[in-house]
Amino acid sequence: MKGDNRMSTLRPKNWVFLIPEDAAATLILYAPLHKIAVRVSPQAGNLLVPILDGRQEDVTDSPQKDELMGFLASNKLLELPKGWAPDQSSAGKGKAKITMSLTNKCNLRCIYCYAKTGMDYTTMTWEVAKDAIDRVILEAVQNGEKKFGITFHGGGEATVELKFLQKCAVYIQEQAHVCDLKPYLGMVTNATLITTPVAVWMGEHFSNVTVSFDGLEEVQDYQRPDSRGKGTFVRVTRGIQNLMEVGIKPSIRATVTDFGVNRMADFVEYLAKEVFPKGGLIHFEPMSLCGRAADNELTTDPQAYMENYLKAKEVGKKVGMEVTCSFDTFGHEKKHFCGANRSTMFCVSPHGLVSACSRVTKPTDDGAELFFYARHNGQSGGFDVDPEAVNKIVAQGNLPENPCVSCFARWNCQGHCPIARYAYHEHREQSCIIIQELLKSAIITELDKNL
Ligand code: SF4
Ligand code: SF4
């Protein structure tokens, strides 16, 4: 497998950034990997540009140059901190975790659905499910792990195939017991089918549940109707209540469109008051321009999203709700955005194909031609991995030279969601605006705290 040779050509300007500050005539020196952010004068900025580019000799000797060099040296800013060069050897290797997309069937018809539910009703065969479970357990045993993880998530709603889901869970428990491993089961669900008995059963098996829930009644009912066009707000809240009664506190994942963007803070307040009086977590994401969202020509204005996200976050602090978003990256430096960058995710689709991205679950999905890299082999009872396909995913997953390598958000963002970068171009441009603005505003807030 080819490595990403660009790491060897990095210069300090690729990890120490100079960001112009709008209002004041200052620059912000931002070095996320060194956890440093300070304001510097434009004069200092002029000297720093060639120094950070590795051209110190171009700067005439002066007391100011000595002072800057002293500052850079004492904070080790001219060196990339250890451990931040991407680890090429991890490419394609799993970590005893898989995602199973049991079915493409779904009882909802969300107006922006990336999977365009209602067009494909394939459910995984038992052979595929069993072999996927056996594979992750074997991986855990071979890696000397004590646990393994399976998340049910994908292009449909797993609880639509409840009996099959239960059969999988029983088999997982049995095999985990045989191998002396602890299984961690997770699920992303629309929660509309979580009745009391289903919740009781989930309480016995699941450690982690995320509920897709977009907002107050008018937002949820408009954005996430069922297959007959009826609203789902009441059913979702009942499902969450049922989970809470058996001790599962789900996190909430809300997709934001222009329709609901002004109600984000109200939704946080509602959740704190009515659903999570002891505090909870909500993760907002602006809608991706793909699947049914592209067909319906829906939009999410980046400016409106940002303003309302920040408002919602403020409200969250007051009412005890943690408010997050993958675009809100300050303090979350990372080597890769997700497992799709290095093809380390093993997401088994209902057709028995394996994808590096949990969004790709059908051969007709955006990105299917890139992200599928293995398929079930009914004869051997395993999965045949195509190394060439892995190489292509990894090549696509590398941080793009343009515009990311010199972007001040690069260590926080890492090019953001790989499939958005590959397949949803318009979405990507919007994403960069939101990521850079949110990061800059968080850096300024942090600097102002220390004034
Ligand atoms: S590529 Fe994007 S959608 Fe796919 S798993 Fe990664 S973050 Fe999720
Ligand atoms: S995706 Fe956009 S915000 Fe992220 S590193 Fe690249 S240019 Fe910067």
Coordinates of C-alpha atoms and ligand atoms in Angstrom, one line a residue:
M1 CA 0.0 0.0 0.0
K2 CA 1.3 3.4 -0.9
G3 CA 1.9 5.8 2.0
D4 CA 1.1 9.5 2.1
N5 CA 4.5 11.0 1.3
R6 CA 3.3 14.5 1.8
M7 CA 3.8 14.3 5.5
S8 CA 7.6 14.4 5.0
T9 CA 7.2 17.7 3.1
L10 CA 5.3 19.5 5.9
R11 CA 6.8 22.7 7.2
P12 CA 5.9 24.6 10.4
K13 CA 3.4 26.7 8.5
N14 CA 1.4 23.4 8.1
W15 CA 0.9 23.2 11.9
V16 CA 1.3 26.8 13.0
F17 CA -1.2 29.1 11.4
L18 CA -1.6 32.9 11.2
I19 CA -5.3 33.8 11.1
P20 CA -6.4 37.4 10.4
E21 CA -8.8 38.6 13.1
D22 CA -11.7 40.6 11.6
A23 CA -12.3 43.5 13.9
A24 CA -8.8 44.2 15.3
A25 CA -5.7 44.7 13.2
T26 CA -4.1 41.6 14.7
L27 CA -3.4 38.1 13.7
I28 CA -3.9 35.0 15.7
L29 CA -1.1 32.5 15.9
Y30 CA -2.9 29.2 16.2
A31 CA -1.0 26.0 16.8
P32 CA -3.6 23.3 17.7
L33 CA -1.2 20.4 18.1
H34 CA 0.8 22.5 20.7
K35 CA -2.4 23.8 22.3
I36 CA -1.3 27.4 21.7
A37 CA -3.3 30.4 20.5
V38 CA -2.0 34.0 20.9
R39 CA -2.5 37.3 19.3
V40 CA 0.4 38.7 17.4
S41 CA 1.0 42.1 15.7
P42 CA 0.9 42.4 11.8
Q43 CA 4.7 43.2 12.0
A44 CA 5.4 40.0 13.9
G45 CA 3.2 38.2 11.3
N46 CA 5.3 39.6 8.5
L47 CA 8.4 38.1 10.1
L48 CA 6.7 34.8 10.9
V49 CA 5.5 34.0 7.4
P50 CA 9.0 33.2 6.0
I51 CA 10.2 31.6 9.3
L52 CA 7.2 29.2 9.3
D53 CA 7.9 28.5 5.7
G54 CA 11.4 27.3 6.6
R55 CA 13.1 30.4 5.1
Q56 CA 14.5 31.9 8.3
E57 CA 17.6 33.2 6.4
D58 CA 15.3 35.5 4.4
V59 CA 14.6 37.4 7.6
T60 CA 17.1 40.1 8.5
D61 CA 18.6 39.7 11.9
S62 CA 17.0 42.0 14.5
P63 CA 16.0 41.8 18.2
Q64 CA 12.4 41.2 17.1
K65 CA 13.5 38.2 15.0
D66 CA 15.5 36.8 18.1
E67 CA 12.4 37.3 20.3
L68 CA 10.2 35.4 17.8
M69 CA 12.7 32.6 17.3
G70 CA 13.0 32.3 21.1
F71 CA 9.2 32.1 21.4
L72 CA 8.9 29.4 18.7
A73 CA 11.8 27.4 20.1
S74 CA 10.6 27.5 23.7
N75 CA 7.2 26.2 22.7
K76 CA 8.7 23.7 20.2
L77 CA 6.6 25.2 17.5
L78 CA 9.1 24.5 14.8
E79 CA 8.6 20.7 15.3
L80 CA 5.6 18.6 14.5
P81 CA 4.8 17.0 17.9
K82 CA 5.5 13.3 18.1
G83 CA 2.7 11.0 17.1
W84 CA 1.0 13.4 14.6
A85 CA 2.4 11.9 11.4
P86 CA -0.4 9.6 10.2
D87 CA 0.2 6.0 10.9
Q88 CA 0.2 4.3 7.5
S89 CA 0.3 0.8 8.9
S90 CA -3.2 1.0 10.3
A91 CA -4.8 1.3 6.9
G92 CA -7.4 -1.4 6.3
K93 CA -7.1 -2.9 9.7
G94 CA -10.2 -3.2 11.8
K95 CA -10.5 -2.7 15.6
A96 CA -12.9 -5.4 16.5
K97 CA -15.8 -3.2 15.7
I98 CA -18.3 -3.5 12.9
T99 CA -21.5 -1.8 11.7
M100 CA -24.4 -4.0 10.5
S101 CA -27.0 -2.5 8.3
L102 CA -29.6 -5.2 8.7
T103 CA -32.1 -3.9 6.3
N104 CA -32.9 -1.2 3.8
K105 CA -36.5 -1.2 4.9
C106 CA -37.6 1.8 6.9
N107 CA -41.0 2.8 8.2
L108 CA -40.2 6.5 7.8
R109 CA -39.7 8.7 4.6
C110 CA -37.5 11.6 5.9
I111 CA -37.6 14.4 3.3
Y112 CA -33.8 14.5 3.1
C113 CA -33.0 10.8 3.5
Y114 CA -29.5 9.9 2.2
A115 CA -30.6 6.3 1.7
K116 CA -33.8 7.3 -0.2
T117 CA -35.8 4.6 1.7
G118 CA -38.8 3.1 0.0
M119 CA -36.9 2.0 -3.1
D120 CA -35.0 -1.0 -1.9
Y121 CA -36.4 -3.5 0.6
T122 CA -33.5 -5.9 1.0
T123 CA -32.8 -7.5 4.3
M124 CA -29.5 -9.2 5.1
T125 CA -29.6 -13.0 5.1
W126 CA -28.8 -14.9 8.2
E127 CA -25.7 -16.4 6.6
V128 CA -24.2 -12.9 6.1
A129 CA -25.2 -11.7 9.6
K130 CA -23.7 -14.8 11.2
D131 CA -20.5 -14.6 9.3
A132 CA -20.1 -10.9 10.1
I133 CA -20.6 -11.6 13.8
D134 CA -18.1 -14.5 13.7
R135 CA -15.6 -12.3 11.9
V136 CA -15.6 -9.5 14.5
I137 CA -15.4 -12.0 17.3
L138 CA -12.5 -13.7 15.6
E139 CA -10.8 -10.4 15.1
A140 CA -11.2 -9.6 18.8
V141 CA -9.8 -13.0 19.9
Q142 CA -6.8 -12.6 17.4
N143 CA -6.1 -9.1 18.7
G144 CA -6.2 -10.2 22.3
E145 CA -9.1 -7.9 23.0
K146 CA -11.5 -8.4 25.9
K147 CA -14.4 -6.9 24.1
F148 CA -15.9 -6.2 20.6
G149 CA -18.5 -3.8 19.3
I150 CA -21.4 -4.1 16.9
T151 CA -23.5 -1.1 15.9
F152 CA -26.8 -1.6 14.0
H153 CA -27.1 1.4 11.7
G154 CA -27.4 2.1 8.1
G155 CA -29.8 2.6 5.2
G156 CA -32.9 1.4 7.0
E157 CA -34.4 1.0 10.4
A158 CA -33.1 -2.1 12.3
T159 CA -36.2 -2.4 14.5
V160 CA -38.4 -3.0 11.4
E161 CA -36.8 -6.4 11.4
L162 CA -37.1 -6.9 15.1
K163 CA -37.1 -10.8 15.1
F164 CA -34.0 -10.8 12.9
L165 CA -32.3 -8.2 15.1
Q166 CA -33.2 -10.3 18.2
K167 CA -31.8 -13.5 16.5
C168 CA -28.5 -11.6 15.9
A169 CA -28.4 -10.4 19.5
V170 CA -28.9 -13.9 20.9
Y171 CA -26.1 -15.3 18.7
I172 CA -23.8 -12.4 19.6
Q173 CA -24.3 -13.1 23.3
E174 CA -23.8 -16.9 22.9
Q175 CA -20.6 -16.5 20.9
A176 CA -19.3 -13.8 23.2
H177 CA -19.8 -16.1 26.2
V178 CA -18.0 -19.0 24.4
C179 CA -15.0 -16.7 23.7
D180 CA -15.1 -14.9 27.0
L181 CA -15.6 -11.5 25.5
K182 CA -17.8 -8.6 26.4
P183 CA -20.0 -7.4 23.6
Y184 CA -20.9 -3.7 23.2
L185 CA -24.0 -3.3 21.2
G186 CA -25.1 0.0 19.8
M187 CA -28.0 1.2 17.6
V188 CA -29.0 4.2 15.7
T189 CA -32.8 4.2 15.5
N190 CA -35.7 6.4 14.7
A191 CA -37.3 5.1 18.0
T192 CA -40.8 5.1 16.5
L193 CA -41.1 1.3 17.0
I194 CA -39.6 1.1 20.5
T195 CA -42.6 0.0 22.5
T196 CA -42.2 -1.0 26.2
P197 CA -41.4 -4.7 25.5
V198 CA -38.9 -3.7 22.8
A199 CA -37.3 -1.2 25.2
V200 CA -37.1 -3.9 27.9
W201 CA -35.4 -6.2 25.5
M202 CA -33.0 -3.4 24.4
G203 CA -32.2 -2.6 28.0
E204 CA -30.8 -6.2 28.3
H205 CA -28.6 -6.0 25.3
F206 CA -27.7 -2.5 24.2
S207 CA -25.2 -0.2 25.9
N208 CA -25.4 2.7 23.4
V209 CA -28.4 4.1 21.6
T210 CA -28.7 7.1 19.4
V211 CA -32.1 8.4 18.4
S212 CA -32.5 10.4 15.2
F213 CA -34.9 13.2 16.3
D214 CA -34.9 16.5 14.5
G215 CA -36.8 19.0 16.6
L216 CA -40.0 20.3 18.0
E217 CA -43.3 18.8 16.7
E218 CA -43.7 20.8 13.6
V219 CA -40.1 20.3 12.6
Q220 CA -40.0 16.5 13.3
D221 CA -43.4 15.9 11.6
Y222 CA -42.4 17.8 8.5
Q223 CA -38.9 16.5 8.2
R224 CA -39.4 12.9 9.4
P225 CA -42.9 11.7 8.4
D226 CA -43.7 8.0 8.2
S227 CA -44.3 6.0 5.0
R228 CA -48.0 7.2 5.0
G229 CA -47.0 10.8 5.4
K230 CA -48.0 11.0 9.1
G231 CA -46.0 12.9 11.7
T232 CA -43.7 10.9 14.1
F233 CA -43.0 13.3 17.0
V234 CA -45.4 11.6 19.4
R235 CA -44.1 8.1 18.6
V236 CA -40.4 9.2 18.9
T237 CA -40.9 10.9 22.3
R238 CA -42.8 7.8 23.5
G239 CA -40.0 5.5 22.3
I240 CA -37.4 7.6 24.1
Q241 CA -39.5 7.6 27.2
N242 CA -39.7 3.8 27.0
L243 CA -35.9 3.6 26.7
M244 CA -35.4 5.9 29.7
E245 CA -37.7 3.8 31.8
V246 CA -35.4 0.8 31.3
G247 CA -32.3 2.8 32.1
I248 CA -31.1 3.6 28.5
K249 CA -30.4 7.3 28.1
P250 CA -30.0 7.8 24.3
S251 CA -28.1 10.6 22.7
I252 CA -30.1 12.6 20.2
R253 CA -28.9 13.2 16.6
A254 CA -30.8 16.1 14.8
T255 CA -30.5 16.9 11.2
V256 CA -31.0 20.6 10.5
T257 CA -32.6 22.1 7.3
D258 CA -33.7 25.7 6.6
F259 CA -37.1 24.6 7.9
G260 CA -35.9 23.9 11.4
V261 CA -32.8 26.0 11.7
N262 CA -34.4 28.8 13.8
R263 CA -35.8 26.3 16.3
M264 CA -32.6 24.7 17.4
A265 CA -32.3 26.5 20.7
D266 CA -36.0 25.9 21.4
F267 CA -35.4 22.2 20.8
V268 CA -32.5 22.1 23.3
E269 CA -34.7 23.8 25.9
Y270 CA -37.6 21.4 25.2
L271 CA -35.3 18.3 25.6
A272 CA -33.9 19.6 28.8
K273 CA -37.3 20.3 30.3
E274 CA -39.4 17.4 29.0
V275 CA -37.0 14.5 28.1
F276 CA -33.7 14.8 29.9
P277 CA -34.3 16.7 33.2
K278 CA -30.9 15.3 34.5
G279 CA -29.0 16.4 31.4
G280 CA -28.4 14.8 28.0
L281 CA -26.5 15.1 24.7
I282 CA -27.7 16.4 21.4
H283 CA -25.6 16.3 18.3
F284 CA -26.7 18.6 15.5
E285 CA -25.7 18.2 11.8
P286 CA -26.7 20.4 8.9
M287 CA -28.4 18.2 6.2
S288 CA -26.1 16.6 3.6
L289 CA -27.0 17.5 0.0
C290 CA -27.4 14.0 -1.2
G291 CA -30.1 11.3 -1.6
R292 CA -33.7 12.7 -1.3
A293 CA -32.3 16.1 -0.1
A294 CA -30.8 16.7 -3.5
D295 CA -34.0 15.4 -5.3
N296 CA -36.2 17.7 -3.1
E297 CA -33.8 20.7 -3.6
L298 CA -33.6 21.2 0.2
T299 CA -31.0 23.6 1.7
T300 CA -29.4 24.6 4.9
D301 CA -28.0 28.1 5.0
P302 CA -24.5 27.9 6.6
Q303 CA -24.7 31.3 8.2
A304 CA -28.1 30.6 9.7
Y305 CA -26.9 27.2 10.9
M306 CA -23.9 28.6 12.6
E307 CA -25.7 31.4 14.4
N308 CA -28.4 29.0 15.6
Y309 CA -25.9 26.3 16.6
L310 CA -24.0 28.8 18.8
K311 CA -27.3 29.9 20.3
A312 CA -28.3 26.3 21.0
K313 CA -25.0 25.7 22.5
E314 CA -25.4 28.6 24.9
V315 CA -28.8 27.5 25.9
G316 CA -27.4 24.0 26.4
K317 CA -24.9 25.3 28.9
K318 CA -27.7 26.9 30.9
V319 CA -30.0 23.9 30.9
G320 CA -27.5 21.1 31.3
M321 CA -27.6 19.8 27.7
E322 CA -24.3 19.0 25.9
V323 CA -24.6 20.4 22.4
T324 CA -22.2 19.1 19.7
C325 CA -21.7 19.0 16.0
S326 CA -19.0 17.5 13.8
F327 CA -18.3 21.0 12.5
D328 CA -17.5 22.3 16.0
T329 CA -14.0 21.1 16.2
F330 CA -12.1 23.4 18.7
G331 CA -10.1 21.2 21.1
H332 CA -10.8 18.0 19.1
E333 CA -7.6 17.6 17.1
K334 CA -7.5 14.3 15.2
K335 CA -5.5 12.3 12.7
H336 CA -8.5 11.2 10.6
F337 CA -12.0 12.3 10.4
C338 CA -13.5 8.8 10.6
G339 CA -12.7 5.2 9.7
A340 CA -13.5 5.8 6.1
N341 CA -10.2 7.7 5.7
R342 CA -8.2 4.6 6.3
S343 CA -10.8 2.0 5.3
T344 CA -10.8 0.7 8.9
M345 CA -14.6 0.5 9.1
F346 CA -16.3 -2.7 8.3
C347 CA -19.9 -1.8 7.5
V348 CA -21.9 -4.8 6.3
S349 CA -24.8 -4.0 4.0
P350 CA -28.0 -6.0 3.5
H351 CA -26.6 -7.2 0.1
G352 CA -23.6 -8.7 1.9
L353 CA -21.3 -6.0 0.5
V354 CA -18.8 -4.3 2.9
S355 CA -18.3 -0.5 2.9
A356 CA -15.8 1.8 4.6
C357 CA -18.6 4.3 5.2
S358 CA -21.8 3.5 7.1
R359 CA -23.8 5.7 4.7
V360 CA -23.1 3.4 1.7
T361 CA -25.5 0.5 2.0
K362 CA -26.7 -0.1 -1.5
P363 CA -24.9 -0.5 -4.8
T364 CA -27.0 2.4 -6.1
D365 CA -25.9 4.8 -3.3
D366 CA -23.7 7.9 -4.0
G367 CA -20.1 6.7 -3.5
A368 CA -20.9 3.0 -3.8
E369 CA -18.3 2.6 -6.6
L370 CA -15.5 3.8 -4.2
F371 CA -16.5 2.7 -0.7
F372 CA -17.5 -0.9 -1.1
Y373 CA -14.3 -3.0 -0.7
A374 CA -15.3 -6.5 0.3
R375 CA -18.2 -8.9 -0.2
H376 CA -19.6 -11.9 1.5
N377 CA -18.5 -15.3 0.1
G378 CA -21.2 -17.8 0.6
Q379 CA -18.9 -20.7 -0.1
S380 CA -16.1 -19.9 2.3
G381 CA -18.4 -18.3 4.9
G382 CA -16.1 -15.2 5.0
F383 CA -15.7 -11.9 3.4
D384 CA -13.3 -11.4 0.4
V385 CA -11.5 -8.1 0.7
D386 CA -10.3 -6.4 -2.5
P387 CA -6.9 -4.8 -1.7
E388 CA -7.1 -2.5 -4.7
A389 CA -10.4 -1.1 -3.5
V390 CA -8.9 -0.5 -0.1
N391 CA -6.0 1.4 -1.7
K392 CA -8.4 3.6 -3.6
I393 CA -10.4 4.4 -0.4
V394 CA -7.2 5.3 1.4
A395 CA -5.9 7.4 -1.5
Q396 CA -9.2 9.3 -1.5
G397 CA -9.1 9.5 2.4
N398 CA -5.7 11.3 2.4
L399 CA -6.1 15.0 3.2
P400 CA -6.4 16.9 -0.1
E401 CA -3.6 19.2 -1.0
N402 CA -6.0 21.8 -2.1
P403 CA -7.6 23.4 -0.1
C404 CA -6.9 21.5 3.1
V405 CA -3.2 21.2 3.6
S406 CA -2.7 24.9 4.3
C407 CA -6.1 25.4 6.0
F408 CA -5.9 26.5 9.7
A409 CA -8.6 24.0 10.5
R410 CA -6.8 21.0 9.0
W411 CA -5.9 19.3 12.3
N412 CA -9.3 19.8 13.7
C413 CA -11.2 18.9 10.5
Q414 CA -9.0 16.5 8.5
G415 CA -10.9 17.2 5.4
H416 CA -14.2 16.4 7.1
C417 CA -16.6 13.6 6.1
P418 CA -14.8 11.6 3.3
I419 CA -18.0 10.7 1.4
A420 CA -19.1 14.3 1.4
R421 CA -15.7 15.2 0.0
Y422 CA -16.1 12.5 -2.6
A423 CA -19.7 12.7 -3.6
Y424 CA -21.5 15.8 -2.3
H425 CA -19.5 18.8 -3.6
E426 CA -21.9 21.6 -2.8
H427 CA -22.2 20.3 0.7
R428 CA -18.5 20.4 1.1
E429 CA -18.2 24.1 0.3
Q430 CA -20.8 24.9 2.9
S431 CA -19.0 22.6 5.4
C432 CA -15.7 24.5 5.0
I433 CA -17.4 27.8 5.8
I434 CA -19.1 26.4 8.9
I435 CA -16.0 24.6 10.2
Q436 CA -13.6 27.6 9.7
E437 CA -16.0 30.1 11.2
L438 CA -16.9 28.0 14.2
L439 CA -13.3 27.2 14.9
K440 CA -12.2 30.9 14.6
S441 CA -15.0 32.0 16.8
A442 CA -14.1 29.4 19.5
I443 CA -10.4 30.5 19.3
I444 CA -11.4 34.1 19.8
T445 CA -13.7 33.2 22.7
E446 CA -10.8 31.3 24.3
L447 CA -8.4 34.2 23.8
D448 CA -10.9 36.8 25.2
K449 CA -11.4 34.7 28.3
N450 CA -7.7 35.2 29.2
L451 CA -7.8 39.0 28.6
Ligands
SF4_1 S1 -17.5 9.0 5.5 FE1 -18.9 10.5 6.5 S2 -20.9 9.5 6.5 FE2 -19.3 7.9 6.1 S3 -18.8 7.1 8.1 FE3 -17.4 8.7 7.7 S4 -18.4 10.5 8.7 FE4 -19.9 9.0 8.4
SF4_2 S1 -12.4 20.5 4.5 FE1 -12.4 22.7 4.5 S2 -12.3 23.3 6.6 FE2 -11.7 21.2 6.5 S3 -9.4 21.2 6.3 FE3 -10.3 21.2 4.3 S4 -10.4 23.3 3.7 FE4 -10.2 23.3 5.9

